[in-house]
mmCIF file of C-alpha atoms in Angstrom:
data_model
loop_
_atom_site.group_PDB
_atom_site.id
_atom_site.type_symbol
_atom_site.label_atom_id
_atom_site.label_comp_id
_atom_site.label_asym_id
_atom_site.label_seq_id
_atom_site.Cartn_x
_atom_site.Cartn_y
_atom_site.Cartn_z
ATOM 1 C CA MET A 1 85.012 144.329 86.883
ATOM 2 C CA HIS A 2 81.609 144.635 87.608
ATOM 3 C CA ASN A 3 78.578 142.332 88.276
ATOM 4 C CA THR A 4 76.419 140.633 85.235
ATOM 5 C CA TYR A 5 73.255 142.468 84.303
ATOM 6 C CA HIS A 6 70.226 142.337 81.536
ATOM 7 C CA ARG A 7 69.215 145.645 80.253
ATOM 8 C CA VAL A 8 65.514 146.509 78.599
ATOM 9 C CA GLY A 9 65.346 149.732 76.987
ATOM 10 C CA HIS A 10 67.837 152.684 76.294
ATOM 11 C CA GLY A 11 65.687 155.734 77.497
ATOM 12 C CA PRO A 12 67.146 158.816 79.178
ATOM 13 C CA HIS A 13 65.786 157.697 82.625
ATOM 14 C CA ALA A 14 68.405 155.331 83.998
ATOM 15 C CA ILE A 15 67.214 152.826 86.761
ATOM 16 C CA ILE A 16 69.335 149.992 88.338
ATOM 17 C CA VAL A 17 67.051 146.922 89.302
ATOM 18 C CA LEU A 18 68.083 145.245 92.684
ATOM 19 C CA HIS A 19 66.228 141.316 92.772
ATOM 20 C CA GLY A 20 64.945 139.378 95.564
ATOM 21 C CA TRP A 21 66.437 136.199 97.620
ATOM 22 C CA PHE A 22 64.397 134.335 95.301
ATOM 23 C CA GLY A 23 65.435 135.627 92.083
ATOM 24 C CA ASP A 24 68.251 137.204 89.731
ATOM 25 C CA ALA A 25 68.522 139.805 86.946
ATOM 26 C CA ARG A 26 65.875 137.801 84.900
ATOM 27 C CA ALA A 27 63.680 137.430 87.705
ATOM 28 C CA PHE A 28 61.312 140.377 86.272
ATOM 29 C CA GLU A 29 61.282 139.001 82.887
ATOM 30 C CA PRO A 30 57.559 138.985 82.923
ATOM 31 C CA MET A 31 56.635 142.142 83.053
ATOM 32 C CA GLU A 32 59.542 143.091 80.509
ATOM 33 C CA ALA A 33 56.784 143.362 77.313
ATOM 34 C CA ALA A 34 55.082 146.181 79.608
ATOM 35 C CA LEU A 35 58.107 148.452 79.769
ATOM 36 C CA ASP A 36 58.760 151.839 78.184
ATOM 37 C CA GLY A 37 62.474 151.345 76.913
ATOM 38 C CA ALA A 38 61.953 154.519 74.759
ATOM 39 C CA SER A 39 61.591 156.480 78.328
ATOM 40 C CA PHE A 40 63.855 154.106 80.456
ATOM 41 C CA SER A 41 66.826 152.126 80.607
ATOM 42 C CA TYR A 42 66.402 149.331 82.894
ATOM 43 C CA VAL A 43 69.408 147.101 84.357
ATOM 44 C CA PHE A 44 68.882 144.420 86.360
ATOM 45 C CA MET A 45 71.680 143.436 87.927
ATOM 46 C CA ASP A 46 72.475 140.034 89.598
ATOM 47 C CA ASN A 47 74.067 139.675 93.220
ATOM 48 C CA ARG A 48 77.107 138.014 93.596
ATOM 49 C CA GLY A 49 76.431 134.330 94.227
ATOM 50 C CA TYR A 50 73.374 134.186 91.599
ATOM 51 C CA GLY A 51 72.509 134.335 88.004
ATOM 52 C CA GLY A 52 75.445 135.102 86.079
ATOM 53 C CA MET A 53 77.382 135.999 88.902
ATOM 54 C CA LEU A 54 77.265 132.293 89.947
ATOM 55 C CA GLY A 55 80.680 131.395 91.764
ATOM 56 C CA ALA A 56 81.662 134.543 92.208
ATOM 57 C CA ALA A 57 83.257 135.498 95.651
ATOM 58 C CA GLY A 58 81.681 138.267 97.867
ATOM 59 C CA ALA A 59 80.539 139.216 101.764
ATOM 60 C CA TYR A 60 77.126 138.531 100.483
ATOM 61 C CA SER A 61 76.355 141.751 102.440
ATOM 62 C CA ILE A 62 73.581 144.300 101.907
ATOM 63 C CA ASP A 63 76.103 147.054 101.671
ATOM 64 C CA GLU A 64 78.052 144.574 99.318
ATOM 65 C CA VAL A 65 74.845 145.040 96.716
ATOM 66 C CA ALA A 66 74.916 148.634 97.424
ATOM 67 C CA ARG A 67 78.401 149.317 96.677
ATOM 68 C CA ASP A 68 77.849 146.814 93.393
ATOM 69 C CA ALA A 69 75.273 148.708 91.928
ATOM 70 C CA LEU A 70 76.812 152.159 92.479
ATOM 71 C CA ALA A 71 79.944 150.251 90.767
ATOM 72 C CA LEU A 72 77.694 148.986 87.898
ATOM 73 C CA ALA A 73 76.236 152.403 87.372
ATOM 74 C CA ASP A 74 79.566 154.108 87.206
ATOM 75 C CA ALA A 75 80.456 151.353 84.480
ATOM 76 C CA LEU A 76 77.492 152.017 82.478
ATOM 77 C CA GLY A 77 78.237 156.403 82.837
ATOM 78 C CA PHE A 78 74.625 156.699 84.904
ATOM 79 C CA ALA A 79 75.874 160.023 86.634
ATOM 80 C CA THR A 80 72.184 159.988 87.890
ATOM 81 C CA PHE A 81 69.526 156.767 87.701
ATOM 82 C CA SER A 82 66.440 155.466 90.053
ATOM 83 C CA VAL A 83 66.525 152.186 91.984
ATOM 84 C CA VAL A 84 63.842 149.480 91.871
ATOM 85 C CA GLY A 85 64.816 147.147 94.814
ATOM 86 C CA HIS A 86 62.545 144.035 95.580
ATOM 87 C CA SER A 87 62.375 141.872 99.013
ATOM 88 C CA MET A 88 66.112 141.838 100.201
ATOM 89 C CA GLY A 89 66.815 144.471 97.162
ATOM 90 C CA GLY A 90 64.493 146.651 98.781
ATOM 91 C CA MET A 91 67.209 146.636 101.989
ATOM 92 C CA ALA A 92 69.983 147.370 99.330
ATOM 93 C CA LEU A 93 67.884 150.088 98.135
ATOM 94 C CA GLU A 94 68.114 152.112 101.589
ATOM 95 C CA ARG A 95 71.745 151.513 101.939
ATOM 96 C CA LEU A 96 72.708 153.042 98.107
ATOM 97 C CA ALA A 97 69.903 156.194 99.540
ATOM 98 C CA LEU A 98 73.021 156.298 102.476
ATOM 99 C CA LEU A 99 75.901 155.645 100.004
ATOM 100 C CA ALA A 100 74.789 158.267 96.797
ATOM 101 C CA PRO A 101 71.715 160.056 97.722
ATOM 102 C CA LEU A 102 72.723 162.909 95.516
ATOM 103 C CA ARG A 103 73.116 160.608 92.415
ATOM 104 C CA LEU A 104 69.435 158.695 93.269
ATOM 105 C CA ARG A 105 66.221 160.481 91.373
ATOM 106 C CA LYS A 106 63.326 157.800 92.778
ATOM 107 C CA LEU A 107 63.256 154.922 95.163
ATOM 108 C CA VAL A 108 60.646 151.940 94.118
ATOM 109 C CA ALA A 109 61.010 149.358 97.323
ATOM 110 C CA VAL A 110 58.663 146.643 95.926
ATOM 111 C CA ALA A 111 57.482 144.013 98.856
ATOM 112 C CA PRO A 112 60.630 145.582 100.570
ATOM 113 C CA VAL A 113 62.471 144.230 103.572
ATOM 114 C CA PRO A 114 63.381 147.544 105.337
ATOM 115 C CA SER A 115 66.409 148.654 107.093
ATOM 116 C CA CYS A 116 65.687 147.346 110.422
ATOM 117 C CA GLY A 117 65.721 143.510 109.321
ATOM 118 C CA VAL A 118 63.443 140.849 110.164
ATOM 119 C CA ALA A 119 62.706 138.866 113.516
ATOM 120 C CA PHE A 120 61.900 135.550 113.386
ATOM 121 C CA ASP A 121 60.660 133.200 115.929
ATOM 122 C CA ALA A 122 62.579 129.939 116.251
ATOM 123 C CA ALA A 123 60.954 127.531 113.611
ATOM 124 C CA ALA A 124 60.521 130.086 111.095
ATOM 125 C CA ARG A 125 64.482 130.904 111.167
ATOM 126 C CA ALA A 126 64.784 127.039 110.756
ATOM 127 C CA THR A 127 63.011 126.729 107.873
ATOM 128 C CA PHE A 128 64.301 130.337 106.068
ATOM 129 C CA LEU A 129 68.249 128.443 107.174
ATOM 130 C CA ALA A 130 67.166 125.211 105.835
ATOM 131 C CA ALA A 131 66.457 126.382 102.034
ATOM 132 C CA ALA A 132 69.552 127.206 101.379
ATOM 133 C CA ASP A 133 69.612 123.129 101.093
ATOM 134 C CA SER A 134 66.286 121.959 100.675
ATOM 135 C CA MET A 135 64.425 122.653 97.601
ATOM 136 C CA ALA A 136 61.449 121.691 99.987
ATOM 137 C CA ALA A 137 62.229 124.473 102.481
ATOM 138 C CA ARG A 138 62.268 127.061 99.497
ATOM 139 C CA ARG A 139 58.516 126.002 98.119
ATOM 140 C CA ALA A 140 57.778 125.954 101.570
ATOM 141 C CA ILE A 141 58.612 129.468 101.785
ATOM 142 C CA ILE A 142 57.424 130.850 98.324
ATOM 143 C CA ASP A 143 53.643 129.134 99.205
ATOM 144 C CA ARG A 144 53.582 131.102 102.630
ATOM 145 C CA SER A 145 54.862 134.287 101.096
ATOM 146 C CA THR A 146 51.878 134.332 98.124
ATOM 147 C CA GLY A 147 48.964 133.637 100.361
ATOM 148 C CA GLY A 148 49.040 130.100 100.570
ATOM 149 C CA ARG A 149 46.684 130.723 97.015
ATOM 150 C CA LEU A 150 48.487 129.955 93.932
ATOM 151 C CA PRO A 151 48.966 126.837 91.586
ATOM 152 C CA ALA A 152 51.242 123.922 92.746
ATOM 153 C CA ALA A 153 53.475 124.007 89.279
ATOM 154 C CA TRP A 154 54.137 127.492 89.537
ATOM 155 C CA LEU A 155 55.578 126.957 93.438
ATOM 156 C CA ASP A 156 57.322 124.333 92.079
ATOM 157 C CA TRP A 157 58.887 126.076 88.651
ATOM 158 C CA LYS A 158 59.715 129.404 91.467
ATOM 159 C CA ALA A 159 61.621 127.175 93.806
ATOM 160 C CA GLN A 160 63.271 125.310 91.081
ATOM 161 C CA TYR A 161 64.549 128.614 89.359
ATOM 162 C CA SER A 162 65.977 129.881 92.767
ATOM 163 C CA TRP A 163 67.715 126.608 93.145
ATOM 164 C CA GLU A 164 69.285 126.653 89.866
ATOM 165 C CA ARG A 165 70.297 130.464 89.911
ATOM 166 C CA SER A 166 72.095 130.849 93.247
ATOM 167 C CA ASP A 167 74.473 129.782 94.963
ATOM 168 C CA PRO A 168 74.146 127.783 98.021
ATOM 169 C CA ALA A 169 76.633 129.560 100.459
ATOM 170 C CA ALA A 170 75.747 132.595 99.346
ATOM 171 C CA PHE A 171 71.574 132.126 99.437
ATOM 172 C CA ALA A 172 72.261 131.254 102.762
ATOM 173 C CA ALA A 173 74.457 134.435 103.568
ATOM 174 C CA TYR A 174 72.013 136.592 102.017
ATOM 175 C CA PHE A 175 69.386 135.593 104.566
ATOM 176 C CA LEU A 176 71.450 136.197 107.000
ATOM 177 C CA ALA A 177 72.150 139.344 105.954
ATOM 178 C CA TRP A 178 68.437 140.967 105.202
ATOM 179 C CA SER A 179 67.215 138.855 108.606
ATOM 180 C CA GLY A 180 69.980 140.440 110.637
ATOM 181 C CA THR A 181 70.941 143.798 109.463
ATOM 182 C CA ASP A 182 70.011 146.808 111.051
ATOM 183 C CA PHE A 183 71.061 150.120 109.435
ATOM 184 C CA SER A 184 67.932 151.985 110.421
ATOM 185 C CA GLU A 185 68.679 154.297 113.179
ATOM 186 C CA GLU A 186 71.172 155.853 110.318
ATOM 187 C CA ILE A 187 68.108 155.952 107.752
ATOM 188 C CA LYS A 188 66.042 157.687 110.574
ATOM 189 C CA ALA A 189 68.720 160.148 110.820
ATOM 190 C CA ALA A 190 69.608 160.852 107.432
ATOM 191 C CA ARG A 191 65.892 161.877 106.754
ATOM 192 C CA VAL A 192 66.336 160.604 103.298
ATOM 193 C CA ALA A 193 64.789 163.659 100.958
ATOM 194 C CA LEU A 194 64.185 161.511 98.000
ATOM 195 C CA PRO A 195 60.958 160.062 96.429
ATOM 196 C CA LEU A 196 60.235 156.524 97.553
ATOM 197 C CA LEU A 197 57.321 154.091 95.885
ATOM 198 C CA ALA A 198 56.722 151.211 98.607
ATOM 199 C CA LEU A 199 54.868 148.582 96.790
ATOM 200 C CA VAL A 200 53.485 145.543 98.865
ATOM 201 C CA GLY A 201 51.038 142.528 97.621
ATOM 202 C CA GLU A 202 47.210 142.461 99.305
ATOM 203 C CA HIS A 203 48.343 138.836 100.336
ATOM 204 C CA ASP A 204 52.147 139.180 101.713
ATOM 205 C CA PRO A 205 51.759 137.756 105.019
ATOM 206 C CA ARG A 206 54.989 139.460 106.275
ATOM 207 C CA PHE A 207 55.648 142.543 104.085
ATOM 208 C CA ASP A 208 52.513 143.981 104.456
ATOM 209 C CA ALA A 209 50.928 147.889 104.572
ATOM 210 C CA ALA A 210 51.276 147.965 108.291
ATOM 211 C CA LEU A 211 55.017 147.300 107.939
ATOM 212 C CA MET A 212 55.517 149.628 105.413
ATOM 213 C CA ARG A 213 53.518 152.208 107.820
ATOM 214 C CA ARG A 214 56.399 151.753 110.869
ATOM 215 C CA THR A 215 59.130 151.435 108.563
ATOM 216 C CA TYR A 216 59.075 153.186 105.083
ATOM 217 C CA LEU A 217 56.494 155.662 105.357
ATOM 218 C CA ALA A 218 57.692 156.808 108.983
ATOM 219 C CA TRP A 219 61.347 157.278 107.959
ATOM 220 C CA TYR A 220 61.093 159.083 104.431
ATOM 221 C CA PRO A 221 59.651 162.463 104.072
ATOM 222 C CA GLN A 222 58.454 161.641 100.615
ATOM 223 C CA ALA A 223 57.409 158.245 101.128
ATOM 224 C CA ARG A 224 54.013 156.840 99.514
ATOM 225 C CA LEU A 225 52.680 153.547 99.726
ATOM 226 C CA GLU A 226 50.496 151.440 97.125
ATOM 227 C CA VAL A 227 49.072 147.663 97.977
ATOM 228 C CA LEU A 228 48.905 145.962 94.852
ATOM 229 C CA GLY A 229 45.559 143.738 94.528
ATOM 230 C CA ASN A 230 45.784 139.979 93.676
ATOM 231 C CA ALA A 231 49.907 139.833 94.857
ATOM 232 C CA GLY A 232 51.673 138.429 97.239
ATOM 233 C CA HIS A 233 55.860 138.697 97.514
ATOM 234 C CA TYR A 234 56.295 138.339 93.923
ATOM 235 C CA PRO A 235 54.066 141.135 92.344
ATOM 236 C CA MET A 236 56.682 140.594 89.126
ATOM 237 C CA ASN A 237 55.298 137.692 88.800
ATOM 238 C CA GLU A 238 51.501 137.197 90.049
ATOM 239 C CA THR A 239 50.519 140.657 88.713
ATOM 240 C CA PRO A 240 53.354 142.170 85.884
ATOM 241 C CA LEU A 241 51.177 144.293 84.319
ATOM 242 C CA ALA A 242 49.823 146.086 87.554
ATOM 243 C CA LEU A 243 53.529 146.147 88.893
ATOM 244 C CA ALA A 244 54.876 147.806 85.164
ATOM 245 C CA ALA A 245 52.197 150.367 85.516
ATOM 246 C CA SER A 246 52.663 151.624 89.217
ATOM 247 C CA ILE A 247 56.425 151.715 88.609
ATOM 248 C CA GLU A 248 56.333 153.781 85.602
ATOM 249 C CA THR A 249 53.514 156.019 86.461
ATOM 250 C CA PHE A 250 55.741 156.969 89.601
ATOM 251 C CA LEU A 251 58.815 157.373 87.625
ATOM 252 C CA ARG A 252 57.271 159.979 85.184
ATOM 253 C CA GLN A 253 55.576 162.072 88.145
#
């Protein structure tokens, strides 16, 4: 049985969308009204342990997310498709590029975790590990990752959203997966010849333009970078129209 998903549009260009650590298949809803459903078919997938997949067993690994996405594309009859990945979904997007490069059209990495993983100091790691069982820790992470500039009510809502739409065990395991997984040497060796757009928010303190230049732009021959103004780590919430426009402009080129 394939993963649950949410679909927007029935256009000829298929797109699998992979959510981040605090998301699920509905996490991109603020920008859905701006999507061109006549040209594109957006399929927003739930990772195991999230959304419609709450309670689903799994390894909760980056490789599993990528393989589940490929299985979903098979089930939907997508011979070729593009991929949009947010945060840890950006790392899964890279794994997909290794698994099935000839089936992929374009890659859009939104505030992505690169394939080398992320190093944390002891204090930050403790906060992220605590987030599986602590609403306050989740809220603190969201606040920091958006530049400490967004309304308190939205921070409360975002933390509650992730709390209700993820299993604690899966949430904890995915943190270890996206922070500790490193297959960057495979990416460097493969020299994946796919068009890739890296999108980052100007207020994202960790997944910023400098990190993109050291990773995606250095490792993908056809990669380019765009910085989204007035956004942090969650442009689908912060600047949904700008994010939709950037994604579709790139996909049409």
